[in-house]
Short mmCIF file of C-alpha atoms in Angstrom, two decimals:
data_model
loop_
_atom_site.label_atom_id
_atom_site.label_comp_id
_atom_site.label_asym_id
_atom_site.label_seq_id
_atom_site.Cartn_x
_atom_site.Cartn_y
_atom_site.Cartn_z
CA UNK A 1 10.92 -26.10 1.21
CA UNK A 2 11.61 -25.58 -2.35
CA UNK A 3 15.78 -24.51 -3.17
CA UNK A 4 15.06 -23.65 -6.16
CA UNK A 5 13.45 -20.67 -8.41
CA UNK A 6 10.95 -21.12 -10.93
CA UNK A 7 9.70 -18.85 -13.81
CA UNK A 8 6.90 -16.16 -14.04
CA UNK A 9 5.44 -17.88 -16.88
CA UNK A 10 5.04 -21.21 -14.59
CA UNK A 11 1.57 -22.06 -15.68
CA UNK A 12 1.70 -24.64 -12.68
CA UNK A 13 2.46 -22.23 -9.76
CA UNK A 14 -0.33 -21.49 -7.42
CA UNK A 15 -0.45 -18.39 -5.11
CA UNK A 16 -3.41 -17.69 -2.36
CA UNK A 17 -3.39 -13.61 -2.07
CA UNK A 18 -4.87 -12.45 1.49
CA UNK A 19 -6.55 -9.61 1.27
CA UNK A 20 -7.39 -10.48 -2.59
CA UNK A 21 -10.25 -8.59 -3.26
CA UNK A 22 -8.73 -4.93 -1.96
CA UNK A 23 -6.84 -2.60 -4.08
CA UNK A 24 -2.92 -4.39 -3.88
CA UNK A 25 -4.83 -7.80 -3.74
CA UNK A 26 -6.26 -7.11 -6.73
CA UNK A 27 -3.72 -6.19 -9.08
CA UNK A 28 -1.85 -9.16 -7.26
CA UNK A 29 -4.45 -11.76 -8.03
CA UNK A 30 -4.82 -9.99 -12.52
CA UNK A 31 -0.83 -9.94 -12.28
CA UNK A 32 -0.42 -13.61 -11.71
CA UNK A 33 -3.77 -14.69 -13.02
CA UNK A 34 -2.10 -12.95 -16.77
CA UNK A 35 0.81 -14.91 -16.14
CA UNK A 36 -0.17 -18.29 -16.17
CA UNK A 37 -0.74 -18.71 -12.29
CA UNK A 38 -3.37 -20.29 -10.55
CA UNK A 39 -4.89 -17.65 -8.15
CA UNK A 40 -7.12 -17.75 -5.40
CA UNK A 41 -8.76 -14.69 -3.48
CA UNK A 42 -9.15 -14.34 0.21
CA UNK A 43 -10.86 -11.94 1.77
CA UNK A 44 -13.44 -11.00 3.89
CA UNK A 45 -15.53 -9.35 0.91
CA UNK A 46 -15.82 -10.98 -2.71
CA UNK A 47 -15.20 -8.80 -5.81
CA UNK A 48 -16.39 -6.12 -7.37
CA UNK A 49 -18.76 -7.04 -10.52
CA UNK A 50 -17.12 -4.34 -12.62
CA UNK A 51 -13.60 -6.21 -11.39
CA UNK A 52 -11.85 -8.27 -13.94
CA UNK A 53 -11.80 -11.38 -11.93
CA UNK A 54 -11.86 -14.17 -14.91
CA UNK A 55 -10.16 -17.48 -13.81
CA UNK A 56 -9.70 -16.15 -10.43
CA UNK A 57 -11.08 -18.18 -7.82
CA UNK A 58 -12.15 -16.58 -4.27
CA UNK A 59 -12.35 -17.81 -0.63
CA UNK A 60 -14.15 -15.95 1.67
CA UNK A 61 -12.41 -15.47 5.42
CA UNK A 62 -10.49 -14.06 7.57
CA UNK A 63 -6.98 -13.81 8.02
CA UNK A 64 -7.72 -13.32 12.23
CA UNK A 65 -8.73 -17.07 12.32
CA UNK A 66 -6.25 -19.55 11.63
CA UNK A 67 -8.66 -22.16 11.00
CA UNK A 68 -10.11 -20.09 7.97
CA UNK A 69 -6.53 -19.46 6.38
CA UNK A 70 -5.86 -23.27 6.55
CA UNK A 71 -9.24 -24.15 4.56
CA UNK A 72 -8.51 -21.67 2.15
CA UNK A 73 -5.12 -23.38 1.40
CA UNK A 74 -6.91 -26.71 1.34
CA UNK A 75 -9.21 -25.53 -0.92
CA UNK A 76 -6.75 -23.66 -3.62
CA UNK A 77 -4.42 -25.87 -3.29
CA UNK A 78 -2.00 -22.96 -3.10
CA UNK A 79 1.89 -23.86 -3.08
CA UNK A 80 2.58 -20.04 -2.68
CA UNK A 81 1.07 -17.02 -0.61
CA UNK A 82 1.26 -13.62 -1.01
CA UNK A 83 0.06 -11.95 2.47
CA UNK A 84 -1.14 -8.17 1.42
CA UNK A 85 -4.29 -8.84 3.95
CA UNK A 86 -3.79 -5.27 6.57
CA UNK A 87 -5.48 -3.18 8.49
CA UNK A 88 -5.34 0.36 7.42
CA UNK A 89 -4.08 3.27 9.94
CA UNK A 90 -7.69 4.75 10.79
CA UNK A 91 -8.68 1.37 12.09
CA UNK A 92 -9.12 0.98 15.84
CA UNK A 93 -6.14 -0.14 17.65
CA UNK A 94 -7.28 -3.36 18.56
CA UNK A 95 -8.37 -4.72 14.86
CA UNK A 96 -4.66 -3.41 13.62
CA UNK A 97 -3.03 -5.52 16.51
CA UNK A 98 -5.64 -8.32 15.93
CA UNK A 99 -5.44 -8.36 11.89
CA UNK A 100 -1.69 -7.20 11.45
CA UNK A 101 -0.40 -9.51 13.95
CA UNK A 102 -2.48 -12.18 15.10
CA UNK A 103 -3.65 -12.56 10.98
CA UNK A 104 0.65 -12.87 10.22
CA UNK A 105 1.11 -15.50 12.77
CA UNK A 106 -1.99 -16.99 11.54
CA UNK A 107 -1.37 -17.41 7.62
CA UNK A 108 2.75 -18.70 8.80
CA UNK A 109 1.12 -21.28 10.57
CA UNK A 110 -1.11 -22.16 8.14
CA UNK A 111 0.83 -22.14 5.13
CA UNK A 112 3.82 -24.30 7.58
CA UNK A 113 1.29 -26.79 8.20
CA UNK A 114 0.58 -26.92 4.80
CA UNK A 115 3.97 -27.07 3.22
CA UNK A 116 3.60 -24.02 1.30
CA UNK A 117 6.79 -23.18 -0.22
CA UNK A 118 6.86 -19.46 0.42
CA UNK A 119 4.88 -16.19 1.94
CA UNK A 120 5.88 -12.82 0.83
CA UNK A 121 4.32 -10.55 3.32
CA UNK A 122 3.87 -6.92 2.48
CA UNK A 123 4.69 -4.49 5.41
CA UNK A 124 4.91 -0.96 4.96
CA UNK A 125 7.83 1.55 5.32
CA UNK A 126 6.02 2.94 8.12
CA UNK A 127 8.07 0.76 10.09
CA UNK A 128 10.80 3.73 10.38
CA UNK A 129 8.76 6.60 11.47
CA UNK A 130 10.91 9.75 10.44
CA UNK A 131 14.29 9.99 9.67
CA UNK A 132 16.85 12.80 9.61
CA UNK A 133 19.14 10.77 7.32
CA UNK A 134 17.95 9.98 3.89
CA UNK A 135 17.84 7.14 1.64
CA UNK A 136 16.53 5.06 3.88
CA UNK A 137 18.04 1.64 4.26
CA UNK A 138 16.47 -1.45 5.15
CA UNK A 139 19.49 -1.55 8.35
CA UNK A 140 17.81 1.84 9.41
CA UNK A 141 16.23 1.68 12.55
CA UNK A 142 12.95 1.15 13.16
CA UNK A 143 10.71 3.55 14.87
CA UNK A 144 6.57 2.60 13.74
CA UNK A 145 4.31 5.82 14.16
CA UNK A 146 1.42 4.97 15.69
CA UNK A 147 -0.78 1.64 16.30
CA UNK A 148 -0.22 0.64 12.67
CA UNK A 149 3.57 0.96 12.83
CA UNK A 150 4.06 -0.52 15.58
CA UNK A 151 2.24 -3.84 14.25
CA UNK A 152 3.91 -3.89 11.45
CA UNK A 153 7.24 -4.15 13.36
CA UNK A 154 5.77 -6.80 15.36
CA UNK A 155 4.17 -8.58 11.96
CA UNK A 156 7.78 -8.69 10.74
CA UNK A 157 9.44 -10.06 13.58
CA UNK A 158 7.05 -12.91 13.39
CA UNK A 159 8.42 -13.46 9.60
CA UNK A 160 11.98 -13.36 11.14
CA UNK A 161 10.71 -16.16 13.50
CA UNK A 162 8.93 -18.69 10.79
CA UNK A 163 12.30 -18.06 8.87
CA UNK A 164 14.35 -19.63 11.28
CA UNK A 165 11.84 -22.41 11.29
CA UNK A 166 12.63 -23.30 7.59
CA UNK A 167 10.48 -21.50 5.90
CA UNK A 168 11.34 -18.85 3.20
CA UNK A 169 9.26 -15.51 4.22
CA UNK A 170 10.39 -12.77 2.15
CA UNK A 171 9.21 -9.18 3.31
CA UNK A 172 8.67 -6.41 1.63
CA UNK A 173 8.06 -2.36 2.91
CA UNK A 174 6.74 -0.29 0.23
CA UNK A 175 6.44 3.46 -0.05
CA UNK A 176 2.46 4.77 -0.52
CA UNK A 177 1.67 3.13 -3.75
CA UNK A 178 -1.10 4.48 -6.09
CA UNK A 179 -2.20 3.59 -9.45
CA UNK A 180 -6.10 2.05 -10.74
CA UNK A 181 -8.38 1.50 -8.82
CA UNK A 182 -6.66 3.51 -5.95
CA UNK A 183 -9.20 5.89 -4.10
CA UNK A 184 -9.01 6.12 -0.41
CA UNK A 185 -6.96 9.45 0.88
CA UNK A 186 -6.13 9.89 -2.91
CA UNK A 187 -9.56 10.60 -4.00
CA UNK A 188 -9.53 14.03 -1.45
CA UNK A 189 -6.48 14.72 -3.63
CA UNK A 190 -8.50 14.29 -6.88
CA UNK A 191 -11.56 15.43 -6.05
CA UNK A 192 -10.30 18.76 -5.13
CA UNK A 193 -8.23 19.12 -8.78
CA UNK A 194 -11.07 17.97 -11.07
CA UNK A 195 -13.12 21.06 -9.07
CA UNK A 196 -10.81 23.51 -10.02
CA UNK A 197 -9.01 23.86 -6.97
CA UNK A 198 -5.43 24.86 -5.55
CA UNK A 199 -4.10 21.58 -3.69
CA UNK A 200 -2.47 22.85 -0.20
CA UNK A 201 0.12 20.71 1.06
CA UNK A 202 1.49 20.42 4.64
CA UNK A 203 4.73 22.75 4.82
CA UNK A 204 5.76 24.58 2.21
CA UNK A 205 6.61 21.34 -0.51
CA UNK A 206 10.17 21.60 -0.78
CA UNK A 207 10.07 17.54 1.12
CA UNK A 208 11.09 14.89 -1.40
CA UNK A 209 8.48 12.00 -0.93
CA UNK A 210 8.58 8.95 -2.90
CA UNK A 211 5.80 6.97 -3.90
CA UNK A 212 5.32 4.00 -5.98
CA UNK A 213 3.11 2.45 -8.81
CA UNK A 214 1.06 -0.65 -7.59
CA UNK A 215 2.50 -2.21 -10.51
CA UNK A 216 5.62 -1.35 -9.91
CA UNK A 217 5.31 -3.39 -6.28
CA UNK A 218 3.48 -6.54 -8.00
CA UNK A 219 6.34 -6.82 -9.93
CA UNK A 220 8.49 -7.05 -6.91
CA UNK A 221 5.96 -9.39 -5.53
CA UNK A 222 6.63 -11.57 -7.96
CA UNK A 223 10.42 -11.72 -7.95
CA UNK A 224 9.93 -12.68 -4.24
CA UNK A 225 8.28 -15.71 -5.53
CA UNK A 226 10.04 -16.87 -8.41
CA UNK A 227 13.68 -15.35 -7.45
CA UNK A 228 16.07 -17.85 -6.18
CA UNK A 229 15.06 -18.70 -2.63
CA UNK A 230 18.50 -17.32 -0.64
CA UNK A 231 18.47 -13.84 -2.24
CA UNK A 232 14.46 -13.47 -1.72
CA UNK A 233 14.52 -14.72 1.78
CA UNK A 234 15.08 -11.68 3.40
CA UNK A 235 13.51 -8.19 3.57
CA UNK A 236 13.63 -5.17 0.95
CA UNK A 237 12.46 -1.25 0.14
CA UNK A 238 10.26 -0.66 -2.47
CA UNK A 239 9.77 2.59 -4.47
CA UNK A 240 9.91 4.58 -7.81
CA UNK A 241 13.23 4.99 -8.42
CA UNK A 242 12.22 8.89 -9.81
CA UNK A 243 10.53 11.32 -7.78
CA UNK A 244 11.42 15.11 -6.97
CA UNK A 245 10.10 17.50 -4.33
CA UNK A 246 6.41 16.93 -3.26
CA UNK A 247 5.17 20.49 -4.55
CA UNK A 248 6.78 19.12 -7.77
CA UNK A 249 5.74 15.88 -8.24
CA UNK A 250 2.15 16.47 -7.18
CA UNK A 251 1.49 19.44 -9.57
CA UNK A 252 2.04 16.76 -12.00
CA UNK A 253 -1.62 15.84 -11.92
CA UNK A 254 -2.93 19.57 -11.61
CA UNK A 255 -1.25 20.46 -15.38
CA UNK A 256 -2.57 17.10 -16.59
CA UNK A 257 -6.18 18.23 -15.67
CA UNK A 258 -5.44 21.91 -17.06
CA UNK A 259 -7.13 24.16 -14.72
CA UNK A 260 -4.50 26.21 -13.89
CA UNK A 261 -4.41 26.02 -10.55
CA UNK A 262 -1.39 25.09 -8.48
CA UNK A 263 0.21 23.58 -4.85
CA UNK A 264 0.11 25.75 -2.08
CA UNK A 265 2.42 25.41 0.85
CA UNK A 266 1.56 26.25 4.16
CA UNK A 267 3.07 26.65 7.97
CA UNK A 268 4.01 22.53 8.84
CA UNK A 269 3.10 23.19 12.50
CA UNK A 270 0.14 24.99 12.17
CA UNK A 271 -1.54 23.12 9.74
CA UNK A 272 -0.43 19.77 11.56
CA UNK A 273 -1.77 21.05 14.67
CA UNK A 274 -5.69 22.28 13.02
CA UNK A 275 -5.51 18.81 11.22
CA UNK A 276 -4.52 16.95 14.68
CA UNK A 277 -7.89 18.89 15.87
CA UNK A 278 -10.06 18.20 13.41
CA UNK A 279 -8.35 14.15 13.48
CA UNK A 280 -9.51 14.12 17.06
CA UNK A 281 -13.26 15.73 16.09
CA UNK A 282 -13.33 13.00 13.77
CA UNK A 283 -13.76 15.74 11.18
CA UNK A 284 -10.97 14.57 8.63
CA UNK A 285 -9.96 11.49 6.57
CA UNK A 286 -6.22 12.66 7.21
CA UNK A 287 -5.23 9.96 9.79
CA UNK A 288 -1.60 11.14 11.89
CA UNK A 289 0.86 9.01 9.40
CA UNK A 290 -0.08 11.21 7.20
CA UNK A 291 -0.75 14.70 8.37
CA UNK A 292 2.55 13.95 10.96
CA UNK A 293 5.14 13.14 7.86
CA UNK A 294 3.47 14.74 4.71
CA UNK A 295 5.93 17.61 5.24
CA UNK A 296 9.57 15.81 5.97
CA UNK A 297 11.17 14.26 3.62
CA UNK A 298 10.70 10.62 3.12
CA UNK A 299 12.64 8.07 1.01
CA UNK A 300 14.49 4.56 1.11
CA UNK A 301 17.10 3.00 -1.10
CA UNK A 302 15.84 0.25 -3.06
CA UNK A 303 19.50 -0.88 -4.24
CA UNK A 304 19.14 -3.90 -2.61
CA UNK A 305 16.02 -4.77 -4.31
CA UNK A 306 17.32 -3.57 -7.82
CA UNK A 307 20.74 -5.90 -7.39
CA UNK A 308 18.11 -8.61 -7.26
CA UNK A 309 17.37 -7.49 -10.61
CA UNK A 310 14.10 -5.67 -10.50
CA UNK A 311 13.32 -2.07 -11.97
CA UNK A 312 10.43 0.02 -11.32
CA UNK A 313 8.99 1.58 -14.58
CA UNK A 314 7.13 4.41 -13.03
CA UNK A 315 8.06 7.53 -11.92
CA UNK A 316 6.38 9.94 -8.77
CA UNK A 317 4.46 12.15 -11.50
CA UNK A 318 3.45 9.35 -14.17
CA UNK A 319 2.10 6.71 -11.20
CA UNK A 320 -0.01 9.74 -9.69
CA UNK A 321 -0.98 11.07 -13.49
CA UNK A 322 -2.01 7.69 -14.45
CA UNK A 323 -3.85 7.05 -11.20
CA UNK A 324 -6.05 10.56 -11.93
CA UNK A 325 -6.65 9.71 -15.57
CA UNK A 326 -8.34 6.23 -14.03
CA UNK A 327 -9.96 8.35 -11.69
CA UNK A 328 -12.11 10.55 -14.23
CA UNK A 329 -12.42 7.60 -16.53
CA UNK A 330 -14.18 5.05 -13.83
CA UNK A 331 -15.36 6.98 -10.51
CA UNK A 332 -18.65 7.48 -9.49
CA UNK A 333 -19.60 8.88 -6.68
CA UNK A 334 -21.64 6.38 -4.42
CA UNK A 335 -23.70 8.47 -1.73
CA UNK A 336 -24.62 5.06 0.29
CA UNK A 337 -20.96 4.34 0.72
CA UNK A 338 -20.40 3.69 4.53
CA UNK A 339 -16.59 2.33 4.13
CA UNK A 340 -14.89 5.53 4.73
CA UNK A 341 -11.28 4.89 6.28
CA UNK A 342 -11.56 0.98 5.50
CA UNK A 343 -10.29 0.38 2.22
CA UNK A 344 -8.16 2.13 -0.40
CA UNK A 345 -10.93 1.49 -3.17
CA UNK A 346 -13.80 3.27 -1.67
CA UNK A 347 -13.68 7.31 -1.43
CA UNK A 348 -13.30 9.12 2.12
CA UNK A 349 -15.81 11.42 3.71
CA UNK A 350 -13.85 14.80 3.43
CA UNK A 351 -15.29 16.05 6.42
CA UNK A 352 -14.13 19.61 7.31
CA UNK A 353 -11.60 19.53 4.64
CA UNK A 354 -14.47 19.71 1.87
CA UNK A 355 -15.13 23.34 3.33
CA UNK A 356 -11.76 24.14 2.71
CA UNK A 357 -12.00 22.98 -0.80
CA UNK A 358 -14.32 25.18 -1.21
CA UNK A 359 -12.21 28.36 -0.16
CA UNK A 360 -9.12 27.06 -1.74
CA UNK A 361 -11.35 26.97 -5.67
CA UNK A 362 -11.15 30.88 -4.89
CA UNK A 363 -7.83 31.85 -4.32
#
C-alpha cells in the first residue's frame, strides 16, 4: 500500500466510483474527472445523455458480484476506489443486506486482489439512530434505524476488517446531502413550494438538522484520497458546518421562490403515526428514517474531519436554495418514470401526500 499522499491535481491518479452514474457518483466521477483524474463509472445503469460525462469512462455491473467489481478494476486500471454504490432505505430488506454488505465485502476484495491503494467507502450517519446528546461524535454509539442502518454498521465493520489486513479504507458518514441533480424525497419538498404551498414539517420545527452540500462531501472524498494515508485511514462526520433550526433553515427555499407561504409545524406523534399508516399502505414516499427523526434534533461534530484540514463552503439554507434553483432550471416531469424510491435523481410518487398538498396551497 502506498505511505504516502499525493496531490488533487495528480493528472496520473485513477479512481473507479461504484455507484458512478447516481446522484453522489456523479458529482464524484465531474469532481475528479475536472481535476486531472482518470475516472471510471460503475454502475448498474449508464448515464444520463443530458449528464456531463466527457472523458469519463463507464463499466457496467454490479457491486453484488465480486467477479464484476474485479473486471471493472482490470479494465480502468483504477489505483483508487471510491465506494458510494448503496441501497437506498425504501429498498427491500434483502437487496440492502445483499448490496450494502455483500457489495462492501465484494469491492475490498476486489480492489485487495488488485493492489488498489485505497477505498473510501461512504456510509451514512444513520448508523446512530437518535441521540439525546448532541454533536454527535464519531465515538457515539451506534444504534442503525431500520434495515438500512443496520447494514451500514455491518458495511463498516467489514472496512474495520480489510484495515487490519493492510489496506487503507477510510470511511466516511455524511448527513442528508442535497445539491444538483438531487430529486428523490427532495423533489416532494419542491414540488409543493413552486405550487404555492405551505411546507408542513413533522413537530413543530424548533429540531436543529444538519444537512450537507454534495460538494461539500466530494471534497471530503477527495482528502480521503490524497490526505496522508495515517490521518485518512480511519472514519469521520460529514456536514455543513452552518445550519439553524429546521423551520428556519427550510423556509430558506420558500422566500427564495417568493410565494409567501411558510413552514407549518405540526403534533410529532400524530403526524408520525398517519405517515407510519400511510408508509405501511404504501401510500407515501416518506420511508421511517425519515418520518421517525425529521422532528429530533440531529447533528455530528465534524472537528475531526476539519483538523484534517477540510472546510465545507455551504451552509443548511444556501445547499437547499441552490438545490431548488437547479430544480426549476432543469426538471421535467417524466410521467413514464417507474423508479420511484430507487434513486435520488428520479422524482417520487407523492402518493397520499399530493392530496395534502393540495389542502395545504389553501391555508
Amino acid at each position: 500500500m502506498s505511505d504516502g499522499a499525493r496531490t488533487g491535481d495528480d493528472s496520473n491518479g485513477s479512481v473507479l466510483v461504484t455507484g458512478g452514474t447516481g446522484f453522489l457518483g456523479l458529482h464524484t466521477c465531474q469532481y475528479f474527472r475536472d481535476r486531472g483524474w482518470d475516472v471510471t463509472a460503475f454502475d448498474l445503469k449508464p448515464f444520463d445523455a443530458a449528464d456531463d460525462t466527457d472523458d469519463i469512462d463507464f463499466v457496467e455491473g454490479d457491486v453484488r458480484s465480486e467477479a464484476s467489481v474485479t473486471d471493472a478494476l482490470e479494465e480502468s486500471g483504477a489505483t483508487s476506489v471510491v465506494h458510494a454504490a448503496a441501497a437506498l432505505p425504501l429498498w427491500d430488506a434483502d437487496r440492502i443486506r445483499e448490496t450494502t454488505i455483500d457489495g462492501t465485502r465484494n469491492v475490498l476484495w476486489a480492489a485487495t486482489d488488485r493492489d488498489v491503494e485505497r477505498v473510501c467507502y461512504v456510509s451514512s450517519t444513520s448508523v446512530y439512530g437518535t441521540h439525546d446528546e448532541h454533536p454527535i461524535t464519531e465515538d457515539s454509539p451506534l444504534d442503525g434505524v431500520g434495515p438500512y442502518g443496520r447494514a451500514k454498521i455491518q458495511a463498516e465493520k467489514i472496512c474495520r476488517d480489510f484495515r487490519r489486513m493492510g489496506l487503507c479504507v477510510p470511511v466516511l458518514r455524511p448527513k442528508t446531502f442535497v445539491g444538483p441533480q438531487r430529486l428523490g424525497v427532495f423533489q416532494v419538498l419542491f414540488d409543493w413550494i413552486e405550487d404555492g404551498a405551505n411546507v408542513p414539517l413533522v413537530g413543530r420545527g424548533n429540531n436543529r438538522y444538519q444537512l450537507l452540500h454534495v460538494r461539500d462531501l466530494v471534497s471530503a472524498i477527495e482528502l480521503m484520497l490524497t490526505g496522508d494515508e495515517d490521518e485518512v485511514n480511519d472514519t469521520f462526520n460529514v456536514g455543513a458546518d452552518e445550519f439553524a433550526t429546521m423551520r428556519e433553515d427550510f423556509q430558506a427555499p420558500i422566500d427564495y421562490a417568493g410565494t409567501g407561504k411558510r413552514t407549518i409545524g405540526t403534533p410529532a406523534f400524530l403526524t408520525v403515526a398517519v405517515l407510519r399508516v400511510l408508509d405501511r399502505l404504501n401510500l407515501s414516499p416518506l420511508y421511517p428514517w425519515v418520518y421517525e427523526t425529521a422532528h429530533e434534533d440531529s447533528y455530528v461534530s465534524v472537528e475531526k474531519l476539519k483538523r484534517l484540514g477540510w472546510e465545507p463552503e455551504y451552509s443548511n439554507r444556501e445547499a437547499l436554495v441552490e438545490t431548488y434553483e437547479w430544480y426549476l432550471e432543469n426538471y421535467e416531469v417524466d410521467e413514464v418514470d417507474d423508479e420511484t424510491g430507487l434513486d435520488h435523481r428520479v422524482a417520487w410518487d407523492q402518493g397520499a401526500l399530493a392530496v395534502a398538498k393540495t389542502i395545504s396551497k389553501r391555508i
